[in-house]
Coordinates of N, CA and C in Angstrom, one line a residue:
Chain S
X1 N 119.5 166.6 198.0 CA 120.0 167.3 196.8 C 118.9 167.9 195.9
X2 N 119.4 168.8 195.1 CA 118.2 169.6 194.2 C 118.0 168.4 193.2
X3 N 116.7 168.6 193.1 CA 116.3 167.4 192.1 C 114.7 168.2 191.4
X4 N 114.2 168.3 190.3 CA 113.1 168.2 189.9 C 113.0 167.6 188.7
X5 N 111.2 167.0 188.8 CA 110.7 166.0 188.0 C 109.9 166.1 187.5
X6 N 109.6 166.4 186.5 CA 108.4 166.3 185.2 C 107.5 165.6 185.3
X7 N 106.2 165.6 184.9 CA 105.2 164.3 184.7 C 104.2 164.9 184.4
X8 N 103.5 164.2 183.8 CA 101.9 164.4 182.7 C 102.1 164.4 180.8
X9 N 103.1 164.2 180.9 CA 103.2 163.9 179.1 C 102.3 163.0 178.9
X10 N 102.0 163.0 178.0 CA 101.0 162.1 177.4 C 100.4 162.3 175.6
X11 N 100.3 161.3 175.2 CA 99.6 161.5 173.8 C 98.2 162.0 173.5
X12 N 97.9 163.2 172.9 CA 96.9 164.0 172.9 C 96.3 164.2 171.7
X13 N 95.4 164.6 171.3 CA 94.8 164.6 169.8 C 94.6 166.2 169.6
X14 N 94.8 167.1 168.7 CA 95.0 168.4 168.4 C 93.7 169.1 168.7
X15 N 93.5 170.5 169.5 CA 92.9 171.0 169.9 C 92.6 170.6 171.4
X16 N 93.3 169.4 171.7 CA 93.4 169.6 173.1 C 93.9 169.8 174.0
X17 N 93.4 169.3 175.4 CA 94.6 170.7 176.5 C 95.2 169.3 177.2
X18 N 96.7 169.8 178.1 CA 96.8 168.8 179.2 C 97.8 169.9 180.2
X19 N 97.9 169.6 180.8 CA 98.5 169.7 182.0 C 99.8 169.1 182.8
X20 N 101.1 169.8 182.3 CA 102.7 169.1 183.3 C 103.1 169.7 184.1
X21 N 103.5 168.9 185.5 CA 103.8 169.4 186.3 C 105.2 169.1 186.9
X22 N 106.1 169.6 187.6 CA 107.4 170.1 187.8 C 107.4 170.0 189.0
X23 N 107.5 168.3 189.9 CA 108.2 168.6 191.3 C 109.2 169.0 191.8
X24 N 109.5 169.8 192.5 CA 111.0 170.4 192.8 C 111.1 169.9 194.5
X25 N 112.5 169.9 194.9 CA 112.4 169.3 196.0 C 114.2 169.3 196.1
X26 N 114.7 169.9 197.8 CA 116.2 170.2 197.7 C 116.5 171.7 198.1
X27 N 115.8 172.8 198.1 CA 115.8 173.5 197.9 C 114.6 175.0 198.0
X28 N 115.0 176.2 198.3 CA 113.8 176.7 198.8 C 113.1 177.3 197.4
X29 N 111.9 176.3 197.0 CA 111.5 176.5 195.8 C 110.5 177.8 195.6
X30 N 110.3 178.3 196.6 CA 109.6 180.0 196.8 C 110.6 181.1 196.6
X31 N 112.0 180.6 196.3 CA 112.3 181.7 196.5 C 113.3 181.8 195.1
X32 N 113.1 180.8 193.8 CA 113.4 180.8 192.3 C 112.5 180.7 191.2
X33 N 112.6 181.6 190.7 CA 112.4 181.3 189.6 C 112.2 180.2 188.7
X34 N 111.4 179.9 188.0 CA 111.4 178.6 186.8 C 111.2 178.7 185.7
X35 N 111.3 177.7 184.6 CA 111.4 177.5 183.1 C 110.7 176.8 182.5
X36 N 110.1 176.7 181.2 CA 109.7 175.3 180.9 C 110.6 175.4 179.3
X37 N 111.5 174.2 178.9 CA 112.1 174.6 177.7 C 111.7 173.3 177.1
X38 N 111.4 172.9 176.0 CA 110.8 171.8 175.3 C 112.2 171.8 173.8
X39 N 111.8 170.5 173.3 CA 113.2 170.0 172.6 C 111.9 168.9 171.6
X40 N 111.7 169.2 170.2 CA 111.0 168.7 169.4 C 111.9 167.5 169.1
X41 N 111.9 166.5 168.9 CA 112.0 165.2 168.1 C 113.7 165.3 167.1
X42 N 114.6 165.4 167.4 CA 115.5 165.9 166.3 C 116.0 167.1 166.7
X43 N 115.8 168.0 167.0 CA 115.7 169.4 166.9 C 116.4 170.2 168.3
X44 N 116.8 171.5 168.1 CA 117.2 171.9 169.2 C 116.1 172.5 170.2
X45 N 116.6 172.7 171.5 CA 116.0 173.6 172.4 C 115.7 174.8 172.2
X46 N 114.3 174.5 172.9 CA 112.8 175.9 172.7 C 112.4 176.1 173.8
X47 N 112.5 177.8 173.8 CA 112.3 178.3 175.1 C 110.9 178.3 175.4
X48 N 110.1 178.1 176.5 CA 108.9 178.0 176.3 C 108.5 179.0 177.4
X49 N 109.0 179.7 178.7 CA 108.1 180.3 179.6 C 109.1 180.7 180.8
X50 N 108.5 181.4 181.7 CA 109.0 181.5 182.6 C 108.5 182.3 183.4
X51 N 108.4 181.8 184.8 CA 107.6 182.6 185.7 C 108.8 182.4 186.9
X52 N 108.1 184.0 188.0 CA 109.1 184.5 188.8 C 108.6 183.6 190.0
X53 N 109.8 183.7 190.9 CA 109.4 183.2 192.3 C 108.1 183.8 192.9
X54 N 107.5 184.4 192.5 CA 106.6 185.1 193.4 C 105.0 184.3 192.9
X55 N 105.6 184.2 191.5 CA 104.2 183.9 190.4 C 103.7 185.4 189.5
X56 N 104.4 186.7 189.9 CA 104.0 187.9 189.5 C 104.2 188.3 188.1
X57 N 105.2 187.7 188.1 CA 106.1 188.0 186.5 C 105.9 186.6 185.6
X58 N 105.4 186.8 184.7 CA 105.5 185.4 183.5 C 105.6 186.0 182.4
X59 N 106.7 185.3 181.8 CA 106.6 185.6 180.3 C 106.9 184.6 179.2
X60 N 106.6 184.7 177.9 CA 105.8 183.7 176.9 C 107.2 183.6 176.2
X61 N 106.8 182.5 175.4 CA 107.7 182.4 173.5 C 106.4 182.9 172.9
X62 N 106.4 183.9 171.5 CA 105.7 184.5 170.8 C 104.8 183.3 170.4
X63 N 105.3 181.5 170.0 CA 104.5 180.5 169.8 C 104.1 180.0 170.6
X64 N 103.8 180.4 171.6 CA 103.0 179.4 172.9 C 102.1 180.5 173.5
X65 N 102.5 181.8 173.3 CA 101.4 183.1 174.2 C 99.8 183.0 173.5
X66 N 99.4 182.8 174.7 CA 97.5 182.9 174.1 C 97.5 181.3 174.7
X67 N 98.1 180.1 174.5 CA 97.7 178.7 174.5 C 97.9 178.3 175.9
X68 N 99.2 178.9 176.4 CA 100.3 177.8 177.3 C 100.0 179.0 178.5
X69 N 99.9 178.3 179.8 CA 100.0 179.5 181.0 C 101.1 178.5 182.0
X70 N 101.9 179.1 182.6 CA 102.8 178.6 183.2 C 101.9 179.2 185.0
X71 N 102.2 178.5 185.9 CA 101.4 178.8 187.3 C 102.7 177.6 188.2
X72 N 102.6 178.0 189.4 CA 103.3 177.1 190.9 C 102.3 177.5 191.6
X73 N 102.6 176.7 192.8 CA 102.2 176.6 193.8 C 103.4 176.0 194.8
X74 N 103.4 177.3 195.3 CA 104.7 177.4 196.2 C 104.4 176.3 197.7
X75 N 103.3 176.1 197.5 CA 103.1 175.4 199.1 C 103.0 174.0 198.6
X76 N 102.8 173.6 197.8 CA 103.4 172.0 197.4 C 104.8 171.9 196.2
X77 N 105.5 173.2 196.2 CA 106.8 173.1 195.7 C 106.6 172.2 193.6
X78 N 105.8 172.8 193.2 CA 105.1 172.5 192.1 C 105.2 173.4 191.3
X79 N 105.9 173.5 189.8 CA 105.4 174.1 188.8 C 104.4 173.3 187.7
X80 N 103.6 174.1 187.3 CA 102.6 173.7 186.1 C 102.7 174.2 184.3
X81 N 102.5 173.7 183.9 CA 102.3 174.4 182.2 C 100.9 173.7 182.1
X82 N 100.3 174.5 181.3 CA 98.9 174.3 181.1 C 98.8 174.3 180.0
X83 N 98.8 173.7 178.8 CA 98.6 173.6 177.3 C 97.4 173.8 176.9
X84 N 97.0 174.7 176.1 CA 95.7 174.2 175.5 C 95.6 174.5 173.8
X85 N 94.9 174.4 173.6 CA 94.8 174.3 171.9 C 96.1 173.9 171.4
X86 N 96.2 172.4 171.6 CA 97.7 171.5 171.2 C 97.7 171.5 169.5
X87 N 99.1 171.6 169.4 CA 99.0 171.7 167.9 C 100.0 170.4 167.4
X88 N 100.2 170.0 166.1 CA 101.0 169.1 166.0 C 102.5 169.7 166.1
X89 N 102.7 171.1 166.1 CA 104.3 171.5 166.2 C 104.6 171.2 167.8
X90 N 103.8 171.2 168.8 CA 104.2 171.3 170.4 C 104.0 170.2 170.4
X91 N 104.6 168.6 169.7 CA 105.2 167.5 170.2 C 106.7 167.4 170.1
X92 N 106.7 167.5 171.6 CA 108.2 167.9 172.2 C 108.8 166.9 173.5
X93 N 109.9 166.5 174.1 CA 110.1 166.7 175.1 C 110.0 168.1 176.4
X94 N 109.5 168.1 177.3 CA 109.8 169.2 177.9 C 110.4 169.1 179.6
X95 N 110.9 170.1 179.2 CA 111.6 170.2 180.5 C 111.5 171.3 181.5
X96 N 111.5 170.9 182.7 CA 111.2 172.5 183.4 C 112.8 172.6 184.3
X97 N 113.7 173.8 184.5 CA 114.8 173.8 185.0 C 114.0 175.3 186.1
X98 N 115.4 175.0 186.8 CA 115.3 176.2 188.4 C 116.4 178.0 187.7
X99 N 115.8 178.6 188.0 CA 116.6 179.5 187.8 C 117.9 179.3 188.4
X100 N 119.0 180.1 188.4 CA 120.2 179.5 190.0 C 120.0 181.0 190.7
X101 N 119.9 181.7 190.2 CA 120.0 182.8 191.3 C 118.6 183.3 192.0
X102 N 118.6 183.0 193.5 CA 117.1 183.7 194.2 C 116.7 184.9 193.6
X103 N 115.1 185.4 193.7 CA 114.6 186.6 192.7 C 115.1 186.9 191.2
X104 N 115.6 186.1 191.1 CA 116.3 186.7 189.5 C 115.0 185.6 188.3
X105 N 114.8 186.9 187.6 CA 113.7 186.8 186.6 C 114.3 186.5 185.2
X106 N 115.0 187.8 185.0 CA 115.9 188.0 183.7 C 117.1 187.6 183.6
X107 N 117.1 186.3 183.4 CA 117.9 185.3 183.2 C 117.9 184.2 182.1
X108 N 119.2 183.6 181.4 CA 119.5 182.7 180.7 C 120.1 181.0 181.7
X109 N 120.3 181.7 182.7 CA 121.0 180.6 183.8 C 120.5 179.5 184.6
X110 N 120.2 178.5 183.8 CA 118.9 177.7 184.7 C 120.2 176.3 185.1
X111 N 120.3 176.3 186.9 CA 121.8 175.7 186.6 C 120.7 173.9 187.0
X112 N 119.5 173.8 187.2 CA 119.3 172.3 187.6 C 117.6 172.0 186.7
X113 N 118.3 170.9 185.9 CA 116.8 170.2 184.6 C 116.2 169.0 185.1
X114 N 115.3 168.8 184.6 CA 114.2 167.6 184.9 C 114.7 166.9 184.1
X115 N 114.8 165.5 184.0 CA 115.0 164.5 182.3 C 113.9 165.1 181.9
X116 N 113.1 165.4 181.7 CA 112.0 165.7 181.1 C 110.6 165.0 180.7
X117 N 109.2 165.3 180.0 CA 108.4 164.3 180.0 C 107.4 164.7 179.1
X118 N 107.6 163.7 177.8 CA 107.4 163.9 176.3 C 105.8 163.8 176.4
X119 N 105.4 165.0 175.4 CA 104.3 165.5 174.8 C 104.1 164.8 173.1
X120 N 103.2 164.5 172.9 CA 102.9 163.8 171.5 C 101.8 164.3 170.8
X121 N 101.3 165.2 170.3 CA 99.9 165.5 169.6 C 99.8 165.2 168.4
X122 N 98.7 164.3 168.7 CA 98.8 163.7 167.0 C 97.4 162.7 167.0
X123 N 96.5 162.7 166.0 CA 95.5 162.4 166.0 C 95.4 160.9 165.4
Chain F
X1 N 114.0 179.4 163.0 CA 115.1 179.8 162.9 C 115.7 181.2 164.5
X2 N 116.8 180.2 164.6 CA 117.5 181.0 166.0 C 117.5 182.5 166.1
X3 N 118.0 183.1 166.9 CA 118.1 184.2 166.8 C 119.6 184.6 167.0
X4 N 120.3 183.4 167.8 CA 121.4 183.3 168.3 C 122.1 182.4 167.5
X5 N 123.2 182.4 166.7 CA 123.1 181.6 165.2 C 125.2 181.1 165.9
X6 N 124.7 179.8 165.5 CA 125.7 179.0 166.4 C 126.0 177.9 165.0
X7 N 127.4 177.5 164.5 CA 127.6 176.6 164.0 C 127.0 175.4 163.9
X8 N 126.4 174.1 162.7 CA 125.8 173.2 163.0 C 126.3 172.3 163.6
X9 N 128.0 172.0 163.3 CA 128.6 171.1 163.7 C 130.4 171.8 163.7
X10 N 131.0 171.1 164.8 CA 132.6 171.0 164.6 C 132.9 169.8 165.0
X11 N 134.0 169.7 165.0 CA 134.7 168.4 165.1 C 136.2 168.9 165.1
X12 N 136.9 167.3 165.9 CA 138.2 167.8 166.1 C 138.5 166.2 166.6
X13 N 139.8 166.2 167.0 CA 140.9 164.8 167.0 C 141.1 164.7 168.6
X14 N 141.2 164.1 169.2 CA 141.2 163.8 170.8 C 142.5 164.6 171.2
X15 N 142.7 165.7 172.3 CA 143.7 166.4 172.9 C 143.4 168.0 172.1
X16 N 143.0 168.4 170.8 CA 142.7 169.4 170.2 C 142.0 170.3 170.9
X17 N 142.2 171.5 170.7 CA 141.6 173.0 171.1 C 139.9 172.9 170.2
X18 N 138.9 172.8 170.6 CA 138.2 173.2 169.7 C 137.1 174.3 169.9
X19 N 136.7 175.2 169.5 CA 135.5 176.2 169.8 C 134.5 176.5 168.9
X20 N 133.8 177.1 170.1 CA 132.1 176.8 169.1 C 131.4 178.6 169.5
X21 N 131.3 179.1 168.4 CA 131.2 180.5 168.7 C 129.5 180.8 168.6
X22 N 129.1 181.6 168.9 CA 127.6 182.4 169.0 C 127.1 183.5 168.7
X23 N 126.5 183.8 167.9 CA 126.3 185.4 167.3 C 125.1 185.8 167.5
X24 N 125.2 187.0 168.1 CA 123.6 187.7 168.8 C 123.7 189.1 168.1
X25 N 122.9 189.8 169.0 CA 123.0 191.5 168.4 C 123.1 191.8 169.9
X26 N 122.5 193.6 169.9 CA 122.6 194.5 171.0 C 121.7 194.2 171.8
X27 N 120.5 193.3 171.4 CA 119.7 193.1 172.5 C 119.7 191.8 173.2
X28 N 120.4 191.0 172.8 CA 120.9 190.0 174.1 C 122.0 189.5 174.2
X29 N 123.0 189.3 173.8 CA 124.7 189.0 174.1 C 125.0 190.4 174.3
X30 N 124.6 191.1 173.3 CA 125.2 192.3 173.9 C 125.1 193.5 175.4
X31 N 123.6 192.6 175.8 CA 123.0 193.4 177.0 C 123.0 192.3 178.0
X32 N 123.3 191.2 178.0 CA 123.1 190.3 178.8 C 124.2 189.1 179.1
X33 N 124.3 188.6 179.8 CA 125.3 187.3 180.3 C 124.8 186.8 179.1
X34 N 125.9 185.5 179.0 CA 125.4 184.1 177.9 C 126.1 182.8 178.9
X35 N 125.5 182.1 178.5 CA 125.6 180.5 179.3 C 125.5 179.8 178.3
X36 N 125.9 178.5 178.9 CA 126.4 177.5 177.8 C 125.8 176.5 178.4
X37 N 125.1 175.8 177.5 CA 124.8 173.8 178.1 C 125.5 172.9 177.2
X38 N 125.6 171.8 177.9 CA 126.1 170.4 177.3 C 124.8 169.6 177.1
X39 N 124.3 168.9 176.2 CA 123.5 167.9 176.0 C 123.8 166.9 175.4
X40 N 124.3 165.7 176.3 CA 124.8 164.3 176.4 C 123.9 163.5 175.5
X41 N 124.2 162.6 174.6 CA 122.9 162.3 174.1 C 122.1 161.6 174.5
X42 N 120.7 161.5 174.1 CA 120.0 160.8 175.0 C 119.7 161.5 176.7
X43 N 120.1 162.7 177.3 CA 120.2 163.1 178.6 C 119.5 164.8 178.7
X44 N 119.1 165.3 179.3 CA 118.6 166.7 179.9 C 120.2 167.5 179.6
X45 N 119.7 168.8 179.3 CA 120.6 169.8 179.4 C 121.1 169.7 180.3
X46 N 122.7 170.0 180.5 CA 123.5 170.4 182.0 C 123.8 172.0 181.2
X47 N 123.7 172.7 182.6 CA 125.0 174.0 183.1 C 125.9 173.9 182.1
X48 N 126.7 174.1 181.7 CA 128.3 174.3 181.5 C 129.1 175.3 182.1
X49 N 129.0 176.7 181.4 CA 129.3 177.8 181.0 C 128.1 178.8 181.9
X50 N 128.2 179.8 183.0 CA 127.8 180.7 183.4 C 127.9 181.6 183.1
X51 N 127.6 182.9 183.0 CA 127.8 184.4 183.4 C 128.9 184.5 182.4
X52 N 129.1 183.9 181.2 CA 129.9 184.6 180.2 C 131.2 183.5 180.4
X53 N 131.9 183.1 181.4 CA 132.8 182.5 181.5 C 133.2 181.8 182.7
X54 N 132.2 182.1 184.0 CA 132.1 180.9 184.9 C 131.9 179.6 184.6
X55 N 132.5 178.9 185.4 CA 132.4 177.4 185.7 C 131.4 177.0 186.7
X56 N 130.3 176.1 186.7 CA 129.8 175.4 187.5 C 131.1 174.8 188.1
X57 N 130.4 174.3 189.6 CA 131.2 173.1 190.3 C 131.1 172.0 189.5
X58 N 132.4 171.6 189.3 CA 132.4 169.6 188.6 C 132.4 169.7 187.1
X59 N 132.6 171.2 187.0 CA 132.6 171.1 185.6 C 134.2 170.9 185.1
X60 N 135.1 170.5 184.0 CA 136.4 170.3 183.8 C 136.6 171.4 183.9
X61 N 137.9 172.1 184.0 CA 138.5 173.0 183.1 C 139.0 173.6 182.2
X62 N 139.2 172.2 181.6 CA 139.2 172.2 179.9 C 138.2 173.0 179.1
X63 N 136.9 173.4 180.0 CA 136.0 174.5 179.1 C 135.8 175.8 179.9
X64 N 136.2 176.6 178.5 CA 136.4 178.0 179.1 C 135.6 178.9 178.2
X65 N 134.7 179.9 178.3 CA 134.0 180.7 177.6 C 134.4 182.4 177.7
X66 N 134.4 182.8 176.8 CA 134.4 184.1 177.0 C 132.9 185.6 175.6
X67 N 133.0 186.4 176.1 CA 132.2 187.3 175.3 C 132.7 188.4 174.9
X68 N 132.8 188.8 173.9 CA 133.1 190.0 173.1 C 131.9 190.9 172.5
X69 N 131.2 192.3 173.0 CA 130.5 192.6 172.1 C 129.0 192.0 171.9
X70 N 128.9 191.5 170.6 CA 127.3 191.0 170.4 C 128.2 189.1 170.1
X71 N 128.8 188.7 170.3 CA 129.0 187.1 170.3 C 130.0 187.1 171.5
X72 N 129.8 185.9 171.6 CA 130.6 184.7 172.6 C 131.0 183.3 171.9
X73 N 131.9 182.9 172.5 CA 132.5 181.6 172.3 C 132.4 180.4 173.6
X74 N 132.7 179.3 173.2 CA 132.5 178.1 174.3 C 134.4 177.2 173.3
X75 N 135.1 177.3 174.4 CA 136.2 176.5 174.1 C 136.3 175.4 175.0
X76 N 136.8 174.2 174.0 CA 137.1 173.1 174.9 C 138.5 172.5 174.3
X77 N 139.3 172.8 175.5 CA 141.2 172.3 175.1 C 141.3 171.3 175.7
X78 N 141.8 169.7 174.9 CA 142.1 168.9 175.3 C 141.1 168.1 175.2
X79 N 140.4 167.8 173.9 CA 139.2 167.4 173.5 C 139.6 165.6 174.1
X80 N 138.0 165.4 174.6 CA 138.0 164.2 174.9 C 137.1 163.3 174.2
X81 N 137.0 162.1 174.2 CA 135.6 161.3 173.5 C 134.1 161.6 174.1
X82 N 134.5 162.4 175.6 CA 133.1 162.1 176.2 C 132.6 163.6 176.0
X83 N 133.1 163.9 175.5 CA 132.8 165.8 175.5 C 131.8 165.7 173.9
X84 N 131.9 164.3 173.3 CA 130.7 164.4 172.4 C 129.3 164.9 172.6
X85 N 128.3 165.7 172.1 CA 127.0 166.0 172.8 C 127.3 167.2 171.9
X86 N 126.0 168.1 171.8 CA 125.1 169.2 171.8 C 125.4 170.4 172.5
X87 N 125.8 171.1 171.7 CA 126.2 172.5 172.8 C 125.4 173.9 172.6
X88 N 124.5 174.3 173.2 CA 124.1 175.8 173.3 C 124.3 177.1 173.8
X89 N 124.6 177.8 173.5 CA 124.7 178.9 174.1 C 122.7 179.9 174.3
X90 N 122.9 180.4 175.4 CA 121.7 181.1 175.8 C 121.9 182.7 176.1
X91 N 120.9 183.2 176.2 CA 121.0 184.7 176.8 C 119.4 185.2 176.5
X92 N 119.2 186.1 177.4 CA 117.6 186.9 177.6 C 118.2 187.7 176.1
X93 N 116.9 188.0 176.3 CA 116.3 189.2 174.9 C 115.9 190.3 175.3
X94 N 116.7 191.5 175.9 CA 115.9 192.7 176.0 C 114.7 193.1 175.4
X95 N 114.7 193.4 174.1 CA 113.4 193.3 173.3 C 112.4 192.4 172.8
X96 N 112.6 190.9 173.2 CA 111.6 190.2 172.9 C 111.2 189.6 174.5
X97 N 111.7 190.4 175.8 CA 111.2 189.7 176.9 C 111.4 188.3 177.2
X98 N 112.7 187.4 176.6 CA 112.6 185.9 176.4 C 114.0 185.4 176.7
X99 N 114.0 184.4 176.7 CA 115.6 183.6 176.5 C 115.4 183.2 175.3
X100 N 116.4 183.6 174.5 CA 117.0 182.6 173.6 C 117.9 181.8 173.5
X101 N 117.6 181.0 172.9 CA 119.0 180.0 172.5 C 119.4 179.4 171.1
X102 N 120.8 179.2 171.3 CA 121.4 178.9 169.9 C 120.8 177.5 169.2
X103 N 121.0 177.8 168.3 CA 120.6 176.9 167.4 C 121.2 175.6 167.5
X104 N 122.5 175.3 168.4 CA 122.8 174.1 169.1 C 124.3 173.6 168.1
X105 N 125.6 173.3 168.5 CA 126.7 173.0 168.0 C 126.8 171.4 168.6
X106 N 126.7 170.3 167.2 CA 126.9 168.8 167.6 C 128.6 169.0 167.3
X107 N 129.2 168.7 168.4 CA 130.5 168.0 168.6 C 131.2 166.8 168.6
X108 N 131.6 166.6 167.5 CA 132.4 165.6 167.3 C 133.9 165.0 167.3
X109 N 134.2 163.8 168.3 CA 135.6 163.6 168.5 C 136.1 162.9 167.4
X110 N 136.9 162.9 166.8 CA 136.8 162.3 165.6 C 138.1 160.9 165.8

C-alpha cells in the first residue's frame, strides 16, 4: 500500500538549518510529484513547496523562498526539505503528501500524507 | 491571512445538511480545480473532495462538492458525530505559482 513517512524534526535554535526527509514506498515514486505542507501549533495548513517528478520544476511559498530547498532522490524513493535560516514562525508540524496524478505539477490534489514530523525552533 | 477565505466554524445537529463554502478570485478557483481535506483531530490531512466534486474511494457519500465561478462549497447531508474535524478547501494560484489553502472550517456536531 502507498504509505509515506516523515523524519528529522527536531528542536533547533534560530539561524539554524536541518534537514526532513519523506520515505515513500507503494508506488512508482519517479513518476509523482510531491509537497511539503506544514501546520503551526493551533493553526491551519501552510503550503510550503513542491517539486515535479522529474526534480525540474520546484516552486516556493513567498515565506520559505531563499531558506527552504525541496530535492528527491528518485533512486532511494526519498523526498527532502532543507531548512536553513530557521526562524521562530517555521515551528510547525510538517508534512510531505504525493501528488495523485503522474506528471502533474499544477496541482491542489495531494490524495496520500505522512502523519507528519514536528519542527521546533526556539532557543 | 488566506487567500482562500473559508468560514471559521459551522455547526449543525446530527442528520442535518450542513455546508462550508470557499471564496477565491480569477486566479485560482476560478482557473483551477478545488479539493477538499478532512482533518480528524489529532491526525494528517485526508483527500475528501477532488477535481471540484469527485469522491475518493471510501469516502461517504454524504459529501458532495461543487464550484461556481471564483467559490466552491463542501456539503455534508446527514451530519454525523464523526464528521467532527477541520475542513479545507485547496486550489493552485495562477499568479502566485503556489497552492493555496483555506483558512480551514472547524465542524461541529452539536
Amino acid at each position: 500500500q502507498v504509505q509515506v513517512v516523515e523524519s528529522g524534526g527536531d528542536v533547533v535554535q534560530p539561524g539554524r538549518s536541518l534537514r526532513l526527509s519523506c520515505a515513500a514506498s507503494g508506488f512508482d515514486f519517479s513518476s509523482f510529484g510531491m509537497e511539503w505542507v506544514r501546520q503551526a501549533p493551533g493553526k491551519g495548513l501552510e503550503w510550503v513547496g513542491i517539486i515535479s517528478y522529474d526534480a525540474i520544476y520546484k516552486y516556493y511559498s513567498e515565506s520559505v523562498k531563499g531558506r527552504f530547498t525541496i530535492s528527491r532522490d528518485n533512486s532511494k524513493n526519498t523526498l527532502y526539505l532543507q531548512m536553513n535560516s530557521l526562524r521562530a514562525e517555521d515551528t510547525a508540524m510538517y508534512y510531505c503528501a504525493k501528488v495523485s496524478s503522474p506528471g502533474t505539477l499544477v496541482t491542489s490534489n495531494f490524495d496520500y500524507w505522512g502523519q507528519g514530523t514536528l519542527v521546533a525552533v526556539s532557543s | 491571512q488566506s487567500v482562500l477565505t473559508q468560514p471559521p466554524s459551522v455547526s449543525g445537529t446530527p442528520g442535518q445538511r450542513v455546508t462550508i463554502s470557499c471564496s477565491g478570485s480569477g486566479s485560482n478557483i476560478g482557473s483551477n480545480t478545488v479539493n477538499w481535506y478532512q482533518q480528524l483531530p489529532g491526525a494528517a490531512p485526508k483527500l475528501l473532495i477532488y477535481s471540484n466534486y469527485q469522491r475518493p474511494s471510501g469516502v461517504p457519500g454524504r459529501f458532495s462538492g461543487s464550484k461556481s465561478g471564483t467559490s466552491a462549497s463542501l456539503a455534508i447531508s446527514g451530519l454525523q458525530s464523526e464528521d467532527e474535524a477541520d475542513y479545507y478547501c485547496a486550489a493552485w494560484d495562477d499568479s502566485l505559482n503556489a497552492v493555496l489553502f483555506g483558512g480551514g472550517t472547524r465542524l461541529t456536531a452539536l
